mmCIF file of C-alpha atoms in Angstrom:
data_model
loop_
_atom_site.group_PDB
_atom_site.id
_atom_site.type_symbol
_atom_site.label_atom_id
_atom_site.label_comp_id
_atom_site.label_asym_id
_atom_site.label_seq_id
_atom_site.Cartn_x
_atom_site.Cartn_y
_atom_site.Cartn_z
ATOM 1 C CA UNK Y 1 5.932 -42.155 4.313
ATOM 2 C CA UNK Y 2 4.882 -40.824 0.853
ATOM 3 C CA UNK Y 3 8.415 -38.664 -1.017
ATOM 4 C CA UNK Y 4 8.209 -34.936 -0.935
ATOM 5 C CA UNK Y 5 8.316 -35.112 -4.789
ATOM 6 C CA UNK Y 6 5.026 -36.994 -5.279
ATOM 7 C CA UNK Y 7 3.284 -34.190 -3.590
ATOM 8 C CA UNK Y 8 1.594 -32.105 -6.599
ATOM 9 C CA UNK Y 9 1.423 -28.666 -6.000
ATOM 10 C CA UNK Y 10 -1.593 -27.178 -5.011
ATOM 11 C CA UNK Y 11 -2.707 -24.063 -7.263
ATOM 12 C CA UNK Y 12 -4.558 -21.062 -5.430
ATOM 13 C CA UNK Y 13 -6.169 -17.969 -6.675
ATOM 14 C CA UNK Y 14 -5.745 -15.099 -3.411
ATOM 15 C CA UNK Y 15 -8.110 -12.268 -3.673
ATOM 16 C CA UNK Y 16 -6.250 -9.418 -1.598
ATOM 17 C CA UNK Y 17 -8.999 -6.843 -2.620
ATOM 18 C CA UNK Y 18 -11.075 -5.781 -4.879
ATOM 19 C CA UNK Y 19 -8.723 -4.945 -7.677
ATOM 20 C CA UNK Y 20 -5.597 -6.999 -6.948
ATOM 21 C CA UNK Y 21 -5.328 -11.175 -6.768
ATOM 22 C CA UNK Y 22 -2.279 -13.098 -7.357
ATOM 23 C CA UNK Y 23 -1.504 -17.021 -8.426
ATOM 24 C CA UNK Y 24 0.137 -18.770 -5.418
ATOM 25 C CA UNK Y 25 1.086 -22.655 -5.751
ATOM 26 C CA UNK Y 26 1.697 -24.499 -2.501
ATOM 27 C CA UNK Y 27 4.385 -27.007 -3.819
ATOM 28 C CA UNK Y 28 4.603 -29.225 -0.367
ATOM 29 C CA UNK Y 29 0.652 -29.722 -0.294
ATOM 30 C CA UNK Y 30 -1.477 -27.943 1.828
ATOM 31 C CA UNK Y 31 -0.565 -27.182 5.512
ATOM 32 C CA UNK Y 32 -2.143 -28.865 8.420
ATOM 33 C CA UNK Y 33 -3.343 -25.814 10.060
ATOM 34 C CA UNK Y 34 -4.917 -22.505 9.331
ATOM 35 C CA UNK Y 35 -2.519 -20.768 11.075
ATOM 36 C CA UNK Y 36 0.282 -22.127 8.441
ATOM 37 C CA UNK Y 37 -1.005 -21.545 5.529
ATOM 38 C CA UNK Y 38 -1.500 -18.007 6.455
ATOM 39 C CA UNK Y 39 2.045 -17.674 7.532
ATOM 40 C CA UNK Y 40 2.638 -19.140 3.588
ATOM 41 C CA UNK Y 41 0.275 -16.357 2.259
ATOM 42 C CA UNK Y 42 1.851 -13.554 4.142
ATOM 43 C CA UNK Y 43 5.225 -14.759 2.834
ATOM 44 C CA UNK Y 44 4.047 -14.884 -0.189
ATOM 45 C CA UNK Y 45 2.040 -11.828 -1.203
ATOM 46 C CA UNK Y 46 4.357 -9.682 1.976
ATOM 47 C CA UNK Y 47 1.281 -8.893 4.309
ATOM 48 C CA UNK Y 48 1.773 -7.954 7.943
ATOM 49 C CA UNK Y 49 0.861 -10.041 10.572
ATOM 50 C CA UNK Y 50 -2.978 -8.772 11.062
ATOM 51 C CA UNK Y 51 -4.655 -10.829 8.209
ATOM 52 C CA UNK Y 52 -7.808 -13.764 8.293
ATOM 53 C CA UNK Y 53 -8.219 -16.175 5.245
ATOM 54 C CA UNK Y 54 -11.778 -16.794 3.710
ATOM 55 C CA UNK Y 55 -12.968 -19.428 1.356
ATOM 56 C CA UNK Y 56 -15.810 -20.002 -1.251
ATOM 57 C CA UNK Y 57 -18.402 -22.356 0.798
ATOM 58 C CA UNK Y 58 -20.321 -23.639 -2.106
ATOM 59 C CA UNK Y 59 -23.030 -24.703 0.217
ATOM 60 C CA UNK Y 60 -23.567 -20.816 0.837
ATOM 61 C CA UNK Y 61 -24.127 -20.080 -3.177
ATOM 62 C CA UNK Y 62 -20.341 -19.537 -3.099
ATOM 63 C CA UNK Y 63 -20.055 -16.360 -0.923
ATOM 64 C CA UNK Y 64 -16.830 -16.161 1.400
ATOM 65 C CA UNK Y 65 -16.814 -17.933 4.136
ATOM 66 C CA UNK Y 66 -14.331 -17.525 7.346
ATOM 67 C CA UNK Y 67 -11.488 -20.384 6.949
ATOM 68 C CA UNK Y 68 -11.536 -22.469 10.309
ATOM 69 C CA UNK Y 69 -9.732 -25.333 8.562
ATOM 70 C CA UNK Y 70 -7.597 -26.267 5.664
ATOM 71 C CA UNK Y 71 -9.621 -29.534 4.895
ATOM 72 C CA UNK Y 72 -11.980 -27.205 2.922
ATOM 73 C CA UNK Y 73 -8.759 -26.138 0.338
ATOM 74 C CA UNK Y 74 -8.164 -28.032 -2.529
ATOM 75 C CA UNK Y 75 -6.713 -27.587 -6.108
ATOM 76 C CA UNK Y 76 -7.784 -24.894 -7.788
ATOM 77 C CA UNK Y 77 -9.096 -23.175 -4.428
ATOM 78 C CA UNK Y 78 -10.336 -19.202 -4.304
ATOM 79 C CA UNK Y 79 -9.547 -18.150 -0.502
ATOM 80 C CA UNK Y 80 -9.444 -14.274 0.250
ATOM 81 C CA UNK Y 81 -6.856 -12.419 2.573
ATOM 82 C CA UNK Y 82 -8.958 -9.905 4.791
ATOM 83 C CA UNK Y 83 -6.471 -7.672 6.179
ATOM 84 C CA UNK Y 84 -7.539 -6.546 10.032
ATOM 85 C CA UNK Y 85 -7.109 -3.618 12.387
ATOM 86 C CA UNK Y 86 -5.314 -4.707 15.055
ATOM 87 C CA UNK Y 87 -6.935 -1.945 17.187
ATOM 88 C CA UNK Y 88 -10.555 -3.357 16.729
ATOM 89 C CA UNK Y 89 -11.578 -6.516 18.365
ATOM 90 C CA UNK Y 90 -12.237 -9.465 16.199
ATOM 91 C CA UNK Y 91 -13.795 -12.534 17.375
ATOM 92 C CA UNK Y 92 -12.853 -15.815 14.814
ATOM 93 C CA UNK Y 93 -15.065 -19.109 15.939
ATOM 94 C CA UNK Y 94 -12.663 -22.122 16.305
ATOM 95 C CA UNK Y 95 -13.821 -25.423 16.182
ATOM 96 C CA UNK Y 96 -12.937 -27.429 19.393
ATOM 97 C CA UNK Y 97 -11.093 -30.895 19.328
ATOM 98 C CA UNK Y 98 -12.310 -34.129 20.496
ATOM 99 C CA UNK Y 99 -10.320 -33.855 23.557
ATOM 100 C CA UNK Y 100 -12.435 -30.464 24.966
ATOM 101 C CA UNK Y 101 -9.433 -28.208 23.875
ATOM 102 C CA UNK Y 102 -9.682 -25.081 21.950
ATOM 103 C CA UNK Y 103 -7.634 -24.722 18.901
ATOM 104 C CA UNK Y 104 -7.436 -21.510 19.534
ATOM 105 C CA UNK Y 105 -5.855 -21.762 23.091
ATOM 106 C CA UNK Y 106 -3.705 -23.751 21.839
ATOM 107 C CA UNK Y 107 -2.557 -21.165 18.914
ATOM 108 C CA UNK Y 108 -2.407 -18.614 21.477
ATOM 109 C CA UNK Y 109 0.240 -20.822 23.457
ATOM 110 C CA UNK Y 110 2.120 -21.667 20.509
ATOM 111 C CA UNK Y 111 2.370 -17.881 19.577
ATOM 112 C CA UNK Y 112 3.049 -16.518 22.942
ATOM 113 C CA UNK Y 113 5.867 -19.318 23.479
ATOM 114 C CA UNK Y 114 7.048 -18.273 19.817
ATOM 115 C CA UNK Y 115 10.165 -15.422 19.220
ATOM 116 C CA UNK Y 116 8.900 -12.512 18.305
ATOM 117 C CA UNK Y 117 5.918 -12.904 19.311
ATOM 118 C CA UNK Y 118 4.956 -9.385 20.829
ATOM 119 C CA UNK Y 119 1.401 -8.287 19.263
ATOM 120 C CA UNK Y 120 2.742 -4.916 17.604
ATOM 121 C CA UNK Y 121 1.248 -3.616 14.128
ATOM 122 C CA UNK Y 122 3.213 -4.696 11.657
ATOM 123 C CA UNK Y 123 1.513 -2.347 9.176
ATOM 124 C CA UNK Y 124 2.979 0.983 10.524
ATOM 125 C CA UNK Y 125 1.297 4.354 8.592
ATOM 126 C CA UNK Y 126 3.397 6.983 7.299
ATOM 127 C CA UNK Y 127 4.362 9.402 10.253
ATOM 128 C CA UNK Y 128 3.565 12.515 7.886
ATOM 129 C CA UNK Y 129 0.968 14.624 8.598
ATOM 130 C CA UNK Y 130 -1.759 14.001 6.052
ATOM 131 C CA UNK Y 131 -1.535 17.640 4.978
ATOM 132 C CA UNK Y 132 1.973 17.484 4.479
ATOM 133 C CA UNK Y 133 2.640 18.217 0.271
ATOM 134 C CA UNK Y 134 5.385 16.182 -1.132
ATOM 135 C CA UNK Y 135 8.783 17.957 -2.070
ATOM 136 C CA UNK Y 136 10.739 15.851 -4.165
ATOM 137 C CA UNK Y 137 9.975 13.815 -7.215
ATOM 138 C CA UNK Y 138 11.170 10.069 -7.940
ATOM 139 C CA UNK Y 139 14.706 9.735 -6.985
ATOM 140 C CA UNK Y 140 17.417 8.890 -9.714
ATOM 141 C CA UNK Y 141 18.916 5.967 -6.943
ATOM 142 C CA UNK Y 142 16.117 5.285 -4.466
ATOM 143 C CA UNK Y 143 17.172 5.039 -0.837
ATOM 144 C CA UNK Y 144 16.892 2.089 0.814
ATOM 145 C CA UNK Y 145 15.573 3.334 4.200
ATOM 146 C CA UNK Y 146 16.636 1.630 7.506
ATOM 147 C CA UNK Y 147 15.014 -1.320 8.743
ATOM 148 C CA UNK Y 148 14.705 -2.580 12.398
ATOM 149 C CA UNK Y 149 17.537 -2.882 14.518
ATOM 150 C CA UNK Y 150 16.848 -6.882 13.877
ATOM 151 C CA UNK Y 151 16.242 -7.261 10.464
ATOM 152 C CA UNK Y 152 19.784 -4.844 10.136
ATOM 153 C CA UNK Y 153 21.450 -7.026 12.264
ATOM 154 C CA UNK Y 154 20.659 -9.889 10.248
ATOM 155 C CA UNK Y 155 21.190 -8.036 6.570
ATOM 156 C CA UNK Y 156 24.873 -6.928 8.370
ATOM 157 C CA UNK Y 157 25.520 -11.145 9.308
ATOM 158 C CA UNK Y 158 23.897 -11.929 5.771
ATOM 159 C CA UNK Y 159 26.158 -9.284 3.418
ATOM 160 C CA UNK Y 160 29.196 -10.252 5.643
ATOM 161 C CA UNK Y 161 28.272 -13.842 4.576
ATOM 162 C CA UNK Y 162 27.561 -13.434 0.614
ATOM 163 C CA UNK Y 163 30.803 -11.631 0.752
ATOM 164 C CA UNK Y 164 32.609 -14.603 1.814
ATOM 165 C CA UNK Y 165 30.374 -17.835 -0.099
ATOM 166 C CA UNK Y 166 28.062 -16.419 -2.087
ATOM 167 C CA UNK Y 167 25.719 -17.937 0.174
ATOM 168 C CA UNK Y 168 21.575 -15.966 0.239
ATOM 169 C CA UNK Y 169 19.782 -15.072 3.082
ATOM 170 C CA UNK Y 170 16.058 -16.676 3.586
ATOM 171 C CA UNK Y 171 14.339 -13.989 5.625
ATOM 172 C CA UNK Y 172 11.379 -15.015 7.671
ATOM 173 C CA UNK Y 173 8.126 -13.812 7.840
ATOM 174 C CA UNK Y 174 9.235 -11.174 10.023
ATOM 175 C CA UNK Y 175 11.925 -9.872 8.176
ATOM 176 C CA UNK Y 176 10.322 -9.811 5.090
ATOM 177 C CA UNK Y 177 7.651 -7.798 6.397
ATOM 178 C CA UNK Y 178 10.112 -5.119 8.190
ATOM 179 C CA UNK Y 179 11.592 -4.760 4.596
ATOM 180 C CA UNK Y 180 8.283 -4.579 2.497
ATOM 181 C CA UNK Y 181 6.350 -1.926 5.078
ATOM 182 C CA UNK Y 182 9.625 0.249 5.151
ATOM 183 C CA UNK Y 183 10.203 0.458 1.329
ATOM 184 C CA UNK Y 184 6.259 0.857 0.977
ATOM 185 C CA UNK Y 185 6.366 3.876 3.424
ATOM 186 C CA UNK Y 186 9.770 5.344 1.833
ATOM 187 C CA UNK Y 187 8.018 4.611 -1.412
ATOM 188 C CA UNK Y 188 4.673 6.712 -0.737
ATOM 189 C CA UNK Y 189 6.612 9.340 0.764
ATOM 190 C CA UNK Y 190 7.554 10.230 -3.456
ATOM 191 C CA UNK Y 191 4.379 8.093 -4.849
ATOM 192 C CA UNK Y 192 1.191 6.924 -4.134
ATOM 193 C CA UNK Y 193 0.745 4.832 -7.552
ATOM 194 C CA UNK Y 194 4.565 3.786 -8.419
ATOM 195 C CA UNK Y 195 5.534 2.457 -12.122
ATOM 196 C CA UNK Y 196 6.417 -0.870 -12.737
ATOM 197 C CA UNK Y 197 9.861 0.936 -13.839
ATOM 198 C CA UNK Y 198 10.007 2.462 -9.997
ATOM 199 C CA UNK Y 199 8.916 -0.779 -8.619
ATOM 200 C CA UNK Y 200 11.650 -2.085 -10.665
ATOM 201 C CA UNK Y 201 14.660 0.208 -9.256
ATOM 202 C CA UNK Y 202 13.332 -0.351 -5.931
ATOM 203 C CA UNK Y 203 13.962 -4.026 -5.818
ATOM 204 C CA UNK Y 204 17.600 -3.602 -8.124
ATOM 205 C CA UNK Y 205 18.466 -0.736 -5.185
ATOM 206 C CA UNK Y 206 17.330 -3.407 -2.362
ATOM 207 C CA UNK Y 207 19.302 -6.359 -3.826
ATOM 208 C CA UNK Y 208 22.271 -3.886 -4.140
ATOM 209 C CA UNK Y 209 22.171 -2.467 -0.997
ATOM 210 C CA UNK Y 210 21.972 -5.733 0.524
ATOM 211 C CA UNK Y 211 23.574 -8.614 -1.800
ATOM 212 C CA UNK Y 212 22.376 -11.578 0.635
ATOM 213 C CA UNK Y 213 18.830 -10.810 -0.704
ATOM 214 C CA UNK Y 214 19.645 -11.063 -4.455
ATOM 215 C CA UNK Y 215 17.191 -13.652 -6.117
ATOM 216 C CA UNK Y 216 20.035 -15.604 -9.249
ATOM 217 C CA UNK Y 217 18.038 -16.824 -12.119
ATOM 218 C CA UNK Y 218 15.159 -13.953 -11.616
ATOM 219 C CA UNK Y 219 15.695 -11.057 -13.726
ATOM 220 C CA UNK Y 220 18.268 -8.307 -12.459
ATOM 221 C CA UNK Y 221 18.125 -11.135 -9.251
ATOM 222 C CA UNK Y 222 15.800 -8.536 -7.975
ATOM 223 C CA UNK Y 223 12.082 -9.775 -9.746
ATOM 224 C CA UNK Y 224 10.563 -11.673 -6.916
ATOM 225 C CA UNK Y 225 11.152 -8.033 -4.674
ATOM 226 C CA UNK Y 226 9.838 -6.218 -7.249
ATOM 227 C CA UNK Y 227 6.218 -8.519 -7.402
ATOM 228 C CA UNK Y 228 6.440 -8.655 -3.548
ATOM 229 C CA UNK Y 229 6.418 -4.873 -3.461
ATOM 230 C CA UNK Y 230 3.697 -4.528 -5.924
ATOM 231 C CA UNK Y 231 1.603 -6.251 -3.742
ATOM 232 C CA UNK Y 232 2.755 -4.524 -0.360
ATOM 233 C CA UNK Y 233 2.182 -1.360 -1.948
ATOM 234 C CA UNK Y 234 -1.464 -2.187 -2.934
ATOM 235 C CA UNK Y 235 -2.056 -3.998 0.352
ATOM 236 C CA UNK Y 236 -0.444 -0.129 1.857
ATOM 237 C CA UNK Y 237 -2.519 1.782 -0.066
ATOM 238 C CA UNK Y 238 -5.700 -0.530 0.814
ATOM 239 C CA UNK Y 239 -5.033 0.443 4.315
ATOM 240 C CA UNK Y 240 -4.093 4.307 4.077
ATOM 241 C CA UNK Y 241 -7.638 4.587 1.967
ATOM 242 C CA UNK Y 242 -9.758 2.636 4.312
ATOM 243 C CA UNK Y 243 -8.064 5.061 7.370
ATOM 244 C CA UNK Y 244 -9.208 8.082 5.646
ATOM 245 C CA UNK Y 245 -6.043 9.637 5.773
ATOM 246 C CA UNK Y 246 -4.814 10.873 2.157
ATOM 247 C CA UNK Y 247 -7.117 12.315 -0.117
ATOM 248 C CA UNK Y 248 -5.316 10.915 -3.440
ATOM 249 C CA UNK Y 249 -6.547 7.624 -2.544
ATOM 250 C CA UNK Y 250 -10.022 8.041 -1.225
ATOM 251 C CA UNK Y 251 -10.957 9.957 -4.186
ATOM 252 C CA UNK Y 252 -9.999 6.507 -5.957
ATOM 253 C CA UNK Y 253 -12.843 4.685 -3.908
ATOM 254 C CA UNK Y 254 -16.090 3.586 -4.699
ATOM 255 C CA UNK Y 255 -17.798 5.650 -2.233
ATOM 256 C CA UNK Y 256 -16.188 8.459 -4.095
ATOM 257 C CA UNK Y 257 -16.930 8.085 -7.571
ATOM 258 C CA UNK Y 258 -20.441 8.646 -9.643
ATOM 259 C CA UNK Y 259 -22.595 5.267 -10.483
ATOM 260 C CA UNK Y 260 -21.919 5.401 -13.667
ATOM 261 C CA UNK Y 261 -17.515 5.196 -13.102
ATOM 262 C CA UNK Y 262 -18.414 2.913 -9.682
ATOM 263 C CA UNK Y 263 -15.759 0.017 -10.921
ATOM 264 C CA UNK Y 264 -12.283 -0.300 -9.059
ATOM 265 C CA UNK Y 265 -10.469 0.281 -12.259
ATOM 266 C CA UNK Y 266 -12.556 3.055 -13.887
ATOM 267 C CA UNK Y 267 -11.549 7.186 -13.858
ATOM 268 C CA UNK Y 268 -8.848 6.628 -11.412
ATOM 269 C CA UNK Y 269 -7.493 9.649 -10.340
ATOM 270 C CA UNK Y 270 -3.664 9.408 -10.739
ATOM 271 C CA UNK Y 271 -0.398 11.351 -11.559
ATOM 272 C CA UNK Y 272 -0.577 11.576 -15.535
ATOM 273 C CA UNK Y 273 2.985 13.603 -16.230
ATOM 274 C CA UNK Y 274 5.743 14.834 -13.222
ATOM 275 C CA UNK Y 275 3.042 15.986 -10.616
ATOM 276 C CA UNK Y 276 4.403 15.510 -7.145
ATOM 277 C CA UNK Y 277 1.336 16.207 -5.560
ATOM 278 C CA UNK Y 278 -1.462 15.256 -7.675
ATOM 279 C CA UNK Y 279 -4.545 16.085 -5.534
ATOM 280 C CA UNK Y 280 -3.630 16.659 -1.951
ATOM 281 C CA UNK Y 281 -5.579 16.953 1.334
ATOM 282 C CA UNK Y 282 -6.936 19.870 2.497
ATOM 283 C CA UNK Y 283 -4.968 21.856 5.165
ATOM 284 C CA UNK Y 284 -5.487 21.326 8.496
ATOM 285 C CA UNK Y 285 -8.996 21.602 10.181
ATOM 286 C CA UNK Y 286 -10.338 23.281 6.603
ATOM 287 C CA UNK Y 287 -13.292 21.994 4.455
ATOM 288 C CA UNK Y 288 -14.254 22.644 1.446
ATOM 289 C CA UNK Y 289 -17.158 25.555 2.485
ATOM 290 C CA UNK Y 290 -14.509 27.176 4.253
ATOM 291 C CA UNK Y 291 -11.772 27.126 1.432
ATOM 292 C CA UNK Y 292 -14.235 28.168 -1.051
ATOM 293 C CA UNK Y 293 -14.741 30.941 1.242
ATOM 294 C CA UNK Y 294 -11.066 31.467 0.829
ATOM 295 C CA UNK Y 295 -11.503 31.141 -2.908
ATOM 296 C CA UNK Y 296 -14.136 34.066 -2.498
ATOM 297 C CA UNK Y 297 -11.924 36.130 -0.707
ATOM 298 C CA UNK Y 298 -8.785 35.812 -3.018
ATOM 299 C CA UNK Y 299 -11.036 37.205 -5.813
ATOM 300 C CA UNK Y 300 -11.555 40.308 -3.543
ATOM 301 C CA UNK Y 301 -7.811 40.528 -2.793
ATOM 302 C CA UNK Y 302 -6.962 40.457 -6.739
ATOM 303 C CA UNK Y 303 -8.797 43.689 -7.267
ATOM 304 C CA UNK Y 304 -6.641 45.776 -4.469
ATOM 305 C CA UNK Y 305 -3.636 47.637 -5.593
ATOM 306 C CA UNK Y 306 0.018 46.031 -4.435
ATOM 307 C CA UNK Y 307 -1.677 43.436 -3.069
ATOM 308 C CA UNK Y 308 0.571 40.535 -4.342
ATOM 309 C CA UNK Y 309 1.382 39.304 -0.819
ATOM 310 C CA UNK Y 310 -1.974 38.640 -0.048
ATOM 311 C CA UNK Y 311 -2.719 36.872 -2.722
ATOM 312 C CA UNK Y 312 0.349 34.661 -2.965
ATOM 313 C CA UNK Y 313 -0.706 33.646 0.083
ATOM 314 C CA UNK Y 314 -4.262 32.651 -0.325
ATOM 315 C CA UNK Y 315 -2.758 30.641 -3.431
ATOM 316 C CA UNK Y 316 -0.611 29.070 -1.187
ATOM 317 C CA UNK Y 317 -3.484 28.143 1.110
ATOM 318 C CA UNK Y 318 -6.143 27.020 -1.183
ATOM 319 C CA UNK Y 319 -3.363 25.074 -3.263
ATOM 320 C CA UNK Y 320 -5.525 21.374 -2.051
ATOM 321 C CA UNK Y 321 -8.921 22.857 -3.260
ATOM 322 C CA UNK Y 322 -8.020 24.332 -6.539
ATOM 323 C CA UNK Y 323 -6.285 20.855 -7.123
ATOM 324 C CA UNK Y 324 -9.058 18.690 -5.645
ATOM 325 C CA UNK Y 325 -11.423 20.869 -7.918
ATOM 326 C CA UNK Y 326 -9.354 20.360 -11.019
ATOM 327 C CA UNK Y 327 -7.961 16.903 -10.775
ATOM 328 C CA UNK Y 328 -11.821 15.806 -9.892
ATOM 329 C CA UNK Y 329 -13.877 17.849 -11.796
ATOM 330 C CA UNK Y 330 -11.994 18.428 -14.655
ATOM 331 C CA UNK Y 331 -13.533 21.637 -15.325
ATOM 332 C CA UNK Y 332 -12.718 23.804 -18.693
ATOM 333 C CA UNK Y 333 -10.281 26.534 -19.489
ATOM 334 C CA UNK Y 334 -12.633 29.071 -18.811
ATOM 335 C CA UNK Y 335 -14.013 27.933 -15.953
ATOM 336 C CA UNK Y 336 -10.806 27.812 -14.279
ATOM 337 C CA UNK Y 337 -9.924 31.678 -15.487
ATOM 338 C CA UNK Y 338 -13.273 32.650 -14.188
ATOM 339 C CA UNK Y 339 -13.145 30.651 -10.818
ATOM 340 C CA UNK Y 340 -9.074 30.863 -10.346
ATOM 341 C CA UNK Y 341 -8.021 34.121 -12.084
ATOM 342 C CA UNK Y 342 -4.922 34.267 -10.046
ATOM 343 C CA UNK Y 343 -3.321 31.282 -11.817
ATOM 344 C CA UNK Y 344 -3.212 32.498 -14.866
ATOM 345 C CA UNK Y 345 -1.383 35.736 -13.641
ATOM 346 C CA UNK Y 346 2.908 36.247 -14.927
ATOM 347 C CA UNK Y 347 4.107 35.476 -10.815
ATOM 348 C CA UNK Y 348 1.841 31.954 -10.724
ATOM 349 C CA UNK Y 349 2.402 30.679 -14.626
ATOM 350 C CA UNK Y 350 6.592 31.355 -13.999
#
């Protein structure tokens, strides 16, 4: 039996979408099975539990191909994570062993046998409505939200633990995904596009909230939480954008922008100063015909007598557009006095 030491460590490139791809080394060698090297990526890069792994098949003029096997990985590898709804059905060819058994049955077994092993989403969405505006800014001391009655049972034994030896706690793939998809969704709830200085006092608050998770030797003992949530948070927003649901992030998509600004990094949309809702959906069941309808109206309302009411609240109402419009269009001065006259009145500028 060869030593664990003269294993070298296999370097990977993992594409996790367009815009985002991270260095991973596998430092035991590859696994023996698909389904364990995924369980490697996900602990790596903090994905839920949905995900499928795709290589470069250089026999296909390198396109990505859908990984049946690790025997096609080597050194130096590009596979891609494609993260999938768990609501949509999926079919994955497996190949079949000599024996007549599918590897696939046989994965099925081992997971249903496994603990844990009910098929929930692990990637939960925020429970806000979509046209629900944020009221607070970045936190001075971000909360550390609570996780499932599991992973705080084990954080409680862990803490309790440290306490006494010092000793860290290894969370499993499980855990670690509990943690990552609650701090993403407490995270979005002030920001859609943190700072590497937020992502930074969210991993410090985890690690000092719960001391079993602190990393020694890593910077602030908190680093490898703070990459970790970096990539949760893009894998999050990924998600929330291909749902549809928040109009801060779809106007970031390709479908969304001109030809000529159609690259993932180019004229994204984004909070430039303190703006704690940078361009937020549109209310409710409205569209944009039917709020510039609204925007119509308010220009009737600003030319009654004691009509401030009224107008305040066909601001109020028409607050999404008149972002939207801005924040997209980035229209002048003037075009904004002639179009939104309202805003630049003494009760809207205070």
């Amino acid at each position: 039996m060869s030593n664990m030491a003269d294993i070298a460590p296999v370097r990977l490139l993992v594409i996790l979408n367009n815009d985002n791809s991270v260095r991973m080394e596998l430092h035991n060698g590859v696994p023996d099975s698909v389904d364990e090297l995924i369980e490697e990526v996900k602990r790596f890069c903090g994905l839920g539990r949905y995900v499928r792994l795709q290589y470069k098949d250089t026999d296909f003029g390198n396109i990505f191909v859908n990984m049946t096997s690790t025997a096609v990985v080597k050194d130096l590898s590009v596979i891609k994570v494609v993260e999938l709804d768990p609501d949509s059905a999926t079919v994955v060819l497996y190949p079949v062993d000599d024996t007549g058994g599918s590897l696939l049955s046989d994965t099925l077994d081992n997971e249903d046998n496994s603990p844990g092993s009910a098929h929930s989403d692990d990637t939960v969405l925020c429970s806000n409505s979509p046209d629900t505006l944020r009221t607070q800014q970045w936190p001075k001391v971000f909360p550390i939200p609570l996780f499932s009655f599991d992973t705080e049972s084990q954080l409680k034994r862990g803490n309790a633990e440290y306490m006494k030896s010092q000793s860290r706690l290894m969370p499993g793939s499980k855990m670690l995904s509990d943690i990552l998809e609650r701090l993403a969704e407490k995270m979005y709830m002030y920001k859609a596009y943190p700072t590497d200085a937020d992502f930074s006092d969210v991993a410090e608050a985890l690690t000092k909230t719960h001391p079993c998770l602190r990393e020694p030797g890593s910077f602030n003992e908190s680093y490898g939480w703070k990459q970790r949530l970096k990539v949760k948070m893009a894998n999050y927003r990924t998600l929330l954008k291909a749902r549809g649901t928040t109009a801060e992030l779809t106007v970031n998509s390709l479908k969304s922008k001109s030809l000529e600004e159609a690259y993932p990094a180019k004229g994204l949309k984004r909070p430039r100063r303190a703006e704690v809702n940078h361009f937020p959906t549109l209310p409710s069941g409205e569209t944009p015909e039917s709020m510039e309808k609204e925007r119509i109206s308010l220009l009737t309302e600003l030319q009654k007598r004691n009509n401030r009411q009224s107008v305040k609240e066909k601001m109020v109402k028409t607050f999404g557009y008149r972002r939207q419009e801005i924040v997209h269009k980035m229209p002048s001065i003037e075009d904004v006095m002639e179009r939104w006259p309202a805003l630049f009145q003494m009760e809207e500028v205070c």
